[in-house]
Amino acid sequence: MGECSIATTLQLRVRRLGWEAPGVISLELVSPDGAALPAYEPGAHVDLTLPDGTIRQYSLCGDPADTSCYRIAVREVAGGVASGTIHGRLPPGSLLTIGLPRNNFPLLPSLNYLFVAGGIGITPLLPMMRAAHAAGARWSLLFCTRRSADAPFLAEVLALGGTVSVHASEESSRLDVSVLAEPRPDTLLYCCGPDRLMLAVEDATAAWPAGSVNFEWFRPRARSAADATGGFEVVCARSGMSLMVSPEKSVLQTLLLAGIDISSSCEQGVCGTCECRVLDGEVDHRDSILSAAEQASNRMMMTCVSRAKGARLVLDI
């Protein structure tokens, strides 16, 4: 009997494009044959491959209980290849290649939730608010935007029954993150938005208990030149190979050049595709996915950006 391969991508059709706010459109994606789509949990995202081969990650912002379609939202960015294609040259009926849902931003059980969104950062939080509402948990949202009219999905959010505060910078109601300094009992905070907002929230919530504040980063955090390191050895336990990673190459690049098959996508430490189990050695974590506790455990690493603190790493690959 031959080996059975497991599909890692889906061919989906654009059923509908919707205008959600100035510069933001949503896409409803369905199976061409009407089949149910793989289930996902709040916070999940997919890789979208455009006709020119460009791959981008987008949060699933629909209802996880509805397996008939996936919904994503795309903000138009000046000069952006992906957003330009989706906004200007992707009609309903188009076929797109979508990766299976992955979740680096899971919603954990809690009595109370505080969500902080900046613009298009509302997308991974929408299914979370829906799940919190269904579970009977109390939740509130601090929604940061330039103007109230620019807040995507606002009517949908308001219909879910939580406490919603819109903070519009051009309407003199910018969010003062100092209101987040005091930890809130039995509360988990989830934040997604521009780097400036998330870094401000991260600083403001420094006194919150470990694991109670969670972020979804669009882009990798900036690193200084002082973060550069020299070369080191990577031992591939299952492949039986020992490789030298030069200062100019990532672990991922070195593995691929050696013919070792490892999945990858963003190559910036934000999607989690190239995650690999660490058997020995200390990792210099440079991703924007793993929590502080997960990094401290030294069990996993993102091979596209993370490196070795010492002279040697042993990976389960």
mmCIF file of C-alpha atoms in Angstrom:
data_model
loop_
_atom_site.group_PDB
_atom_site.id
_atom_site.type_symbol
_atom_site.label_atom_id
_atom_site.label_comp_id
_atom_site.label_asym_id
_atom_site.label_seq_id
_atom_site.Cartn_x
_atom_site.Cartn_y
_atom_site.Cartn_z
ATOM 1 C CA MET A 1 0.000 0.000 0.000
ATOM 2 C CA GLY A 2 1.419 3.407 -0.963
ATOM 3 C CA GLU A 3 1.933 6.307 1.397
ATOM 4 C CA CYS A 4 -1.012 8.641 1.921
ATOM 5 C CA SER A 5 -0.108 12.308 1.517
ATOM 6 C CA ILE A 6 -1.912 14.932 3.580
ATOM 7 C CA ALA A 7 -2.888 18.110 1.767
ATOM 8 C CA THR A 8 -1.513 21.269 3.356
ATOM 9 C CA THR A 9 -3.257 23.738 1.050
ATOM 10 C CA LEU A 10 -6.773 24.367 -0.214
ATOM 11 C CA GLN A 11 -8.017 25.763 -3.522
ATOM 12 C CA LEU A 12 -10.808 28.167 -2.605
ATOM 13 C CA ARG A 13 -13.004 30.452 -4.646
ATOM 14 C CA VAL A 14 -13.701 34.088 -3.818
ATOM 15 C CA ARG A 15 -17.454 34.090 -3.215
ATOM 16 C CA ARG A 16 -17.811 37.676 -2.172
ATOM 17 C CA LEU A 17 -15.834 40.874 -1.653
ATOM 18 C CA GLY A 18 -17.192 43.371 0.866
ATOM 19 C CA TRP A 19 -16.319 46.975 1.697
ATOM 20 C CA GLU A 20 -15.805 47.075 5.491
ATOM 21 C CA ALA A 21 -14.267 50.545 5.943
ATOM 22 C CA PRO A 22 -12.254 53.047 3.879
ATOM 23 C CA GLY A 23 -9.343 51.035 2.458
ATOM 24 C CA VAL A 24 -10.484 47.708 3.958
ATOM 25 C CA ILE A 25 -12.221 44.913 2.062
ATOM 26 C CA SER A 26 -13.241 41.456 3.220
ATOM 27 C CA LEU A 27 -13.117 38.247 1.181
ATOM 28 C CA GLU A 28 -15.368 35.251 1.684
ATOM 29 C CA LEU A 29 -13.634 32.097 0.466
ATOM 30 C CA VAL A 30 -15.458 28.824 -0.222
ATOM 31 C CA SER A 31 -14.688 25.379 -1.598
ATOM 32 C CA PRO A 32 -15.524 25.190 -5.321
ATOM 33 C CA ASP A 33 -17.532 21.999 -4.690
ATOM 34 C CA GLY A 34 -19.335 23.368 -1.638
ATOM 35 C CA ALA A 35 -17.554 21.058 0.815
ATOM 36 C CA ALA A 36 -17.096 22.043 4.433
ATOM 37 C CA LEU A 37 -13.753 23.654 5.232
ATOM 38 C CA PRO A 38 -11.346 22.518 7.976
ATOM 39 C CA ALA A 39 -12.307 23.854 11.394
ATOM 40 C CA TYR A 40 -10.301 26.549 13.136
ATOM 41 C CA GLU A 41 -10.158 28.245 16.533
ATOM 42 C CA PRO A 42 -10.330 31.985 17.285
ATOM 43 C CA GLY A 43 -6.986 33.669 16.597
ATOM 44 C CA ALA A 44 -6.071 31.425 13.651
ATOM 45 C CA HIS A 45 -4.620 32.675 10.380
ATOM 46 C CA VAL A 46 -3.985 31.298 6.892
ATOM 47 C CA ASP A 47 -1.302 31.754 4.267
ATOM 48 C CA LEU A 48 -2.761 33.196 1.073
ATOM 49 C CA THR A 49 -0.869 32.639 -2.181
ATOM 50 C CA LEU A 50 -1.623 35.228 -4.843
ATOM 51 C CA PRO A 51 -1.532 34.445 -8.580
ATOM 52 C CA ASP A 52 2.029 35.853 -8.845
ATOM 53 C CA GLY A 53 3.256 33.535 -6.079
ATOM 54 C CA THR A 54 3.306 36.175 -3.322
ATOM 55 C CA ILE A 55 2.418 34.690 0.085
ATOM 56 C CA ARG A 56 0.843 36.724 2.872
ATOM 57 C CA GLN A 57 -0.682 35.789 6.221
ATOM 58 C CA TYR A 58 -4.221 36.911 7.077
ATOM 59 C CA SER A 59 -6.264 36.332 10.213
ATOM 60 C CA LEU A 60 -9.526 34.438 9.875
ATOM 61 C CA CYS A 61 -12.161 36.930 11.009
ATOM 62 C CA GLY A 62 -15.392 35.059 10.356
ATOM 63 C CA ASP A 63 -17.404 32.776 12.607
ATOM 64 C CA PRO A 64 -15.437 29.583 13.430
ATOM 65 C CA ALA A 65 -18.747 27.749 13.765
ATOM 66 C CA ASP A 66 -19.459 28.373 10.070
ATOM 67 C CA THR A 67 -17.413 25.793 8.153
ATOM 68 C CA SER A 68 -18.950 26.774 4.812
ATOM 69 C CA CYS A 69 -16.510 29.656 4.274
ATOM 70 C CA TYR A 70 -13.428 31.466 5.519
ATOM 71 C CA ARG A 71 -13.382 35.245 5.821
ATOM 72 C CA ILE A 72 -10.304 37.451 5.788
ATOM 73 C CA ALA A 73 -9.889 41.219 5.560
ATOM 74 C CA VAL A 74 -7.207 43.175 3.730
ATOM 75 C CA ARG A 75 -6.232 46.801 4.253
ATOM 76 C CA GLU A 76 -4.960 48.618 1.203
ATOM 77 C CA VAL A 77 -1.337 49.700 1.628
ATOM 78 C CA ALA A 78 0.273 52.203 -0.730
ATOM 79 C CA GLY A 79 2.708 50.284 -2.914
ATOM 80 C CA GLY A 80 1.762 46.949 -1.342
ATOM 81 C CA VAL A 81 1.909 44.107 -3.861
ATOM 82 C CA ALA A 82 -0.556 41.838 -2.055
ATOM 83 C CA SER A 83 -3.082 44.471 -1.028
ATOM 84 C CA GLY A 84 -2.907 46.098 -4.465
ATOM 85 C CA THR A 85 -3.682 42.795 -6.159
ATOM 86 C CA ILE A 86 -6.565 41.981 -3.837
ATOM 87 C CA HIS A 87 -8.087 45.446 -3.971
ATOM 88 C CA GLY A 88 -7.685 46.040 -7.674
ATOM 89 C CA ARG A 89 -7.297 42.814 -9.625
ATOM 90 C CA LEU A 90 -9.102 40.005 -7.812
ATOM 91 C CA PRO A 91 -12.735 39.653 -8.928
ATOM 92 C CA PRO A 92 -15.321 37.350 -7.338
ATOM 93 C CA GLY A 93 -14.941 33.834 -8.724
ATOM 94 C CA SER A 94 -11.135 33.920 -8.559
ATOM 95 C CA LEU A 95 -9.402 30.792 -7.299
ATOM 96 C CA LEU A 96 -6.800 31.205 -4.553
ATOM 97 C CA THR A 97 -4.438 28.814 -2.807
ATOM 98 C CA ILE A 98 -4.878 28.918 0.965
ATOM 99 C CA GLY A 99 -2.799 27.147 3.588
ATOM 100 C CA LEU A 100 -4.527 25.201 6.342
ATOM 101 C CA PRO A 101 -5.378 27.343 9.391
ATOM 102 C CA ARG A 102 -2.652 27.745 12.018
ATOM 103 C CA ASN A 103 -3.020 29.383 15.409
ATOM 104 C CA ASN A 104 -0.193 31.211 17.181
ATOM 105 C CA PHE A 105 -2.656 33.449 19.040
ATOM 106 C CA PRO A 106 -5.083 31.106 20.838
ATOM 107 C CA LEU A 107 -7.909 32.317 23.050
ATOM 108 C CA LEU A 108 -7.536 30.789 26.512
ATOM 109 C CA PRO A 109 -10.455 30.312 28.942
ATOM 110 C CA SER A 110 -11.149 33.263 31.234
ATOM 111 C CA LEU A 111 -13.961 34.908 33.161
ATOM 112 C CA ASN A 112 -13.112 38.279 31.639
ATOM 113 C CA TYR A 113 -11.376 39.518 28.502
ATOM 114 C CA LEU A 114 -9.949 42.878 27.516
ATOM 115 C CA PHE A 115 -9.311 43.307 23.800
ATOM 116 C CA VAL A 116 -7.196 46.129 22.362
ATOM 117 C CA ALA A 117 -7.324 46.600 18.598
ATOM 118 C CA GLY A 118 -5.732 49.064 16.223
ATOM 119 C CA GLY A 119 -7.425 49.359 12.828
ATOM 120 C CA ILE A 120 -7.146 46.131 10.831
ATOM 121 C CA GLY A 121 -5.844 44.504 14.030
ATOM 122 C CA ILE A 122 -9.489 43.870 14.878
ATOM 123 C CA THR A 123 -9.495 40.827 12.570
ATOM 124 C CA PRO A 124 -8.041 38.109 14.858
ATOM 125 C CA LEU A 125 -10.021 39.517 17.787
ATOM 126 C CA LEU A 126 -13.443 39.296 16.103
ATOM 127 C CA PRO A 127 -13.794 35.491 16.496
ATOM 128 C CA MET A 128 -12.495 35.841 20.067
ATOM 129 C CA MET A 129 -15.253 38.305 20.970
ATOM 130 C CA ARG A 130 -17.788 35.999 19.368
ATOM 131 C CA ALA A 131 -16.436 33.055 21.414
ATOM 132 C CA ALA A 132 -16.393 35.113 24.635
ATOM 133 C CA HIS A 133 -20.000 36.125 24.036
ATOM 134 C CA ALA A 134 -21.021 32.486 23.396
ATOM 135 C CA ALA A 135 -19.241 31.351 26.571
ATOM 136 C CA GLY A 136 -20.973 33.975 28.710
ATOM 137 C CA ALA A 137 -17.691 35.680 29.603
ATOM 138 C CA ARG A 138 -17.512 39.420 30.170
ATOM 139 C CA TRP A 139 -15.477 41.299 27.601
ATOM 140 C CA SER A 140 -14.601 44.805 26.578
ATOM 141 C CA LEU A 141 -12.831 46.298 23.565
ATOM 142 C CA LEU A 142 -10.621 49.353 23.234
ATOM 143 C CA PHE A 143 -10.739 50.061 19.494
ATOM 144 C CA CYS A 144 -8.083 52.505 18.243
ATOM 145 C CA THR A 145 -8.524 54.130 14.848
ATOM 146 C CA ARG A 146 -7.870 57.377 13.024
ATOM 147 C CA ARG A 147 -11.562 58.244 12.694
ATOM 148 C CA SER A 148 -14.637 56.414 13.966
ATOM 149 C CA ALA A 149 -15.786 55.946 10.377
ATOM 150 C CA ASP A 150 -12.513 54.116 9.619
ATOM 151 C CA ALA A 151 -13.096 51.351 12.192
ATOM 152 C CA PRO A 152 -13.705 48.109 10.238
ATOM 153 C CA PHE A 153 -16.405 45.701 11.423
ATOM 154 C CA LEU A 154 -17.556 48.142 14.117
ATOM 155 C CA ALA A 155 -21.270 47.398 13.639
ATOM 156 C CA GLU A 156 -20.553 43.658 13.873
ATOM 157 C CA VAL A 157 -18.570 44.155 17.070
ATOM 158 C CA LEU A 158 -21.296 46.283 18.684
ATOM 159 C CA ALA A 159 -23.882 43.596 17.931
ATOM 160 C CA LEU A 160 -21.969 41.090 20.087
ATOM 161 C CA GLY A 161 -22.927 42.867 23.290
ATOM 162 C CA GLY A 162 -19.613 43.673 24.944
ATOM 163 C CA THR A 163 -18.403 47.026 26.224
ATOM 164 C CA VAL A 164 -16.827 48.878 23.285
ATOM 165 C CA SER A 165 -14.841 52.125 23.436
ATOM 166 C CA VAL A 166 -13.676 53.694 20.176
ATOM 167 C CA HIS A 167 -10.564 55.861 20.452
ATOM 168 C CA ALA A 168 -10.116 58.023 17.345
ATOM 169 C CA SER A 169 -6.880 60.002 17.108
ATOM 170 C CA GLU A 170 -8.376 62.652 14.804
ATOM 171 C CA GLU A 171 -11.395 63.097 17.086
ATOM 172 C CA SER A 172 -9.387 63.923 20.235
ATOM 173 C CA SER A 173 -10.105 60.564 21.878
ATOM 174 C CA ARG A 174 -6.722 58.813 21.502
ATOM 175 C CA LEU A 175 -6.255 55.883 23.888
ATOM 176 C CA ASP A 176 -4.227 56.632 27.020
ATOM 177 C CA VAL A 177 -2.518 53.287 27.636
ATOM 178 C CA SER A 178 -1.811 54.228 31.263
ATOM 179 C CA VAL A 179 -5.358 52.987 32.010
ATOM 180 C CA LEU A 180 -3.966 49.487 31.450
ATOM 181 C CA ALA A 181 -1.233 49.749 34.082
ATOM 182 C CA GLU A 182 -3.273 48.189 36.874
ATOM 183 C CA PRO A 183 -3.719 44.416 36.421
ATOM 184 C CA ARG A 184 -7.349 43.348 36.253
ATOM 185 C CA PRO A 185 -8.372 40.273 38.270
ATOM 186 C CA ASP A 186 -9.301 37.133 36.329
ATOM 187 C CA THR A 187 -8.747 38.942 33.026
ATOM 188 C CA LEU A 188 -6.802 38.057 29.889
ATOM 189 C CA LEU A 189 -5.747 40.843 27.520
ATOM 190 C CA TYR A 190 -5.419 40.292 23.769
ATOM 191 C CA CYS A 191 -3.914 42.990 21.571
ATOM 192 C CA CYS A 192 -3.348 43.348 17.830
ATOM 193 C CA GLY A 193 -2.580 46.405 15.753
ATOM 194 C CA PRO A 194 0.289 48.595 14.582
ATOM 195 C CA ASP A 195 3.671 48.092 16.256
ATOM 196 C CA ARG A 196 3.480 51.480 17.972
ATOM 197 C CA LEU A 197 0.235 50.539 19.720
ATOM 198 C CA MET A 198 1.372 47.073 20.755
ATOM 199 C CA LEU A 199 4.710 48.275 22.115
ATOM 200 C CA ALA A 200 2.880 50.935 24.139
ATOM 201 C CA VAL A 201 0.463 48.325 25.507
ATOM 202 C CA GLU A 202 3.359 45.983 26.275
ATOM 203 C CA ASP A 203 5.106 48.684 28.310
ATOM 204 C CA ALA A 204 1.904 49.752 30.065
ATOM 205 C CA THR A 205 1.001 46.209 31.166
ATOM 206 C CA ALA A 206 4.422 45.282 32.565
ATOM 207 C CA ALA A 207 2.873 44.631 36.005
ATOM 208 C CA TRP A 208 0.286 42.145 34.736
ATOM 209 C CA PRO A 209 0.815 38.467 35.632
ATOM 210 C CA ALA A 210 2.898 36.402 33.220
ATOM 211 C CA GLY A 211 0.787 34.955 30.424
ATOM 212 C CA SER A 212 -2.148 37.310 30.911
ATOM 213 C CA VAL A 213 -1.190 39.730 28.088
ATOM 214 C CA ASN A 214 -1.048 38.338 24.559
ATOM 215 C CA PHE A 215 -0.066 39.890 21.201
ATOM 216 C CA GLU A 216 -0.407 39.095 17.510
ATOM 217 C CA TRP A 217 2.409 40.819 15.615
ATOM 218 C CA PHE A 218 2.001 41.772 11.947
ATOM 219 C CA ARG A 219 5.733 42.263 11.498
ATOM 220 C CA PRO A 220 8.871 41.174 13.370
ATOM 221 C CA ARG A 221 10.112 43.461 16.104
ATOM 222 C CA ALA A 222 13.067 45.610 15.154
ATOM 223 C CA ARG A 223 16.440 44.341 16.346
ATOM 224 C CA SER A 224 19.648 46.305 16.742
ATOM 225 C CA ALA A 225 22.969 45.540 15.112
ATOM 226 C CA ALA A 226 24.179 44.403 18.530
ATOM 227 C CA ASP A 227 21.935 41.366 18.164
ATOM 228 C CA ALA A 228 24.104 39.895 15.408
ATOM 229 C CA THR A 229 25.943 36.670 16.240
ATOM 230 C CA GLY A 230 28.645 34.562 14.655
ATOM 231 C CA GLY A 231 28.372 31.115 13.167
ATOM 232 C CA PHE A 232 27.403 27.931 15.002
ATOM 233 C CA GLU A 233 26.774 24.242 14.397
ATOM 234 C CA VAL A 234 23.339 22.702 13.864
ATOM 235 C CA VAL A 235 23.043 18.952 14.323
ATOM 236 C CA CYS A 236 20.016 17.433 12.576
ATOM 237 C CA ALA A 237 19.209 14.424 14.773
ATOM 238 C CA ARG A 238 16.866 12.590 12.402
ATOM 239 C CA SER A 239 18.661 13.484 9.170
ATOM 240 C CA GLY A 240 22.081 12.543 10.561
ATOM 241 C CA MET A 241 23.697 15.734 9.287
ATOM 242 C CA SER A 242 25.873 18.347 10.978
ATOM 243 C CA LEU A 243 25.771 21.799 9.383
ATOM 244 C CA MET A 244 27.570 25.070 9.997
ATOM 245 C CA VAL A 245 25.333 28.152 10.044
ATOM 246 C CA SER A 246 27.306 31.189 8.917
ATOM 247 C CA PRO A 247 26.639 34.693 10.310
ATOM 248 C CA GLU A 248 25.071 35.646 6.960
ATOM 249 C CA LYS A 249 22.642 32.692 6.782
ATOM 250 C CA SER A 250 19.655 31.710 8.866
ATOM 251 C CA VAL A 251 19.155 28.194 10.216
ATOM 252 C CA LEU A 252 16.273 27.808 7.766
ATOM 253 C CA GLN A 253 18.392 28.833 4.778
ATOM 254 C CA THR A 254 21.173 26.472 5.851
ATOM 255 C CA LEU A 255 18.777 23.539 6.201
ATOM 256 C CA LEU A 256 17.196 24.168 2.800
ATOM 257 C CA LEU A 257 20.589 24.505 1.085
ATOM 258 C CA ALA A 258 21.528 21.124 2.564
ATOM 259 C CA GLY A 259 18.431 19.546 1.040
ATOM 260 C CA ILE A 260 16.525 19.153 4.295
ATOM 261 C CA ASP A 261 12.806 19.583 3.723
ATOM 262 C CA ILE A 262 11.317 22.118 6.139
ATOM 263 C CA SER A 263 8.214 24.204 5.621
ATOM 264 C CA SER A 264 8.482 27.986 5.625
ATOM 265 C CA SER A 265 6.448 31.024 4.706
ATOM 266 C CA CYS A 266 7.057 34.516 6.133
ATOM 267 C CA GLU A 267 10.781 34.051 6.989
ATOM 268 C CA GLN A 268 10.366 36.867 9.524
ATOM 269 C CA GLY A 269 9.401 34.963 12.679
ATOM 270 C CA VAL A 270 5.726 35.922 12.648
ATOM 271 C CA CYS A 271 3.867 32.972 11.105
ATOM 272 C CA GLY A 272 5.213 29.863 12.872
ATOM 273 C CA THR A 273 5.508 27.690 9.750
ATOM 274 C CA CYS A 274 9.191 26.820 10.231
ATOM 275 C CA GLU A 275 8.927 25.912 13.922
ATOM 276 C CA CYS A 276 11.270 23.091 14.941
ATOM 277 C CA ARG A 277 11.789 21.113 18.159
ATOM 278 C CA VAL A 278 15.063 21.715 20.006
ATOM 279 C CA LEU A 279 16.769 18.697 21.576
ATOM 280 C CA ASP A 280 19.909 20.354 22.935
ATOM 281 C CA GLY A 281 21.586 23.755 23.045
ATOM 282 C CA GLU A 282 20.387 27.230 24.035
ATOM 283 C CA VAL A 283 18.371 29.259 21.541
ATOM 284 C CA ASP A 284 18.665 32.985 20.927
ATOM 285 C CA HIS A 285 14.953 33.549 20.276
ATOM 286 C CA ARG A 286 14.210 36.301 17.768
ATOM 287 C CA ASP A 287 10.655 35.483 16.771
ATOM 288 C CA SER A 288 7.491 37.433 17.521
ATOM 289 C CA ILE A 289 5.343 34.371 18.259
ATOM 290 C CA LEU A 290 6.533 32.420 21.304
ATOM 291 C CA SER A 291 5.649 33.759 24.728
ATOM 292 C CA ALA A 292 8.372 34.538 27.252
ATOM 293 C CA ALA A 293 7.596 31.254 29.027
ATOM 294 C CA GLU A 294 7.759 29.278 25.776
ATOM 295 C CA GLN A 295 11.079 30.862 24.877
ATOM 296 C CA ALA A 296 12.452 30.150 28.341
ATOM 297 C CA SER A 297 11.464 26.483 28.041
ATOM 298 C CA ASN A 298 13.861 26.204 25.047
ATOM 299 C CA ARG A 299 11.754 23.427 23.508
ATOM 300 C CA MET A 300 10.954 25.045 20.157
ATOM 301 C CA MET A 301 12.501 27.596 17.812
ATOM 302 C CA MET A 302 11.603 29.472 14.632
ATOM 303 C CA THR A 303 14.413 28.501 12.286
ATOM 304 C CA CYS A 304 13.943 31.520 10.011
ATOM 305 C CA VAL A 305 15.139 34.108 12.546
ATOM 306 C CA SER A 306 16.291 32.498 15.799
ATOM 307 C CA ARG A 307 19.903 31.462 16.314
ATOM 308 C CA ALA A 308 22.149 29.765 18.871
ATOM 309 C CA LYS A 309 23.473 31.429 21.997
ATOM 310 C CA GLY A 310 26.279 28.907 22.139
ATOM 311 C CA ALA A 311 28.329 26.961 19.623
ATOM 312 C CA ARG A 312 25.817 24.177 18.920
ATOM 313 C CA LEU A 313 22.134 23.335 18.559
ATOM 314 C CA VAL A 314 20.608 19.879 18.131
ATOM 315 C CA LEU A 315 17.269 19.909 16.301
ATOM 316 C CA ASP A 316 14.643 17.192 15.865
ATOM 317 C CA ILE A 317 14.776 17.201 12.113
#
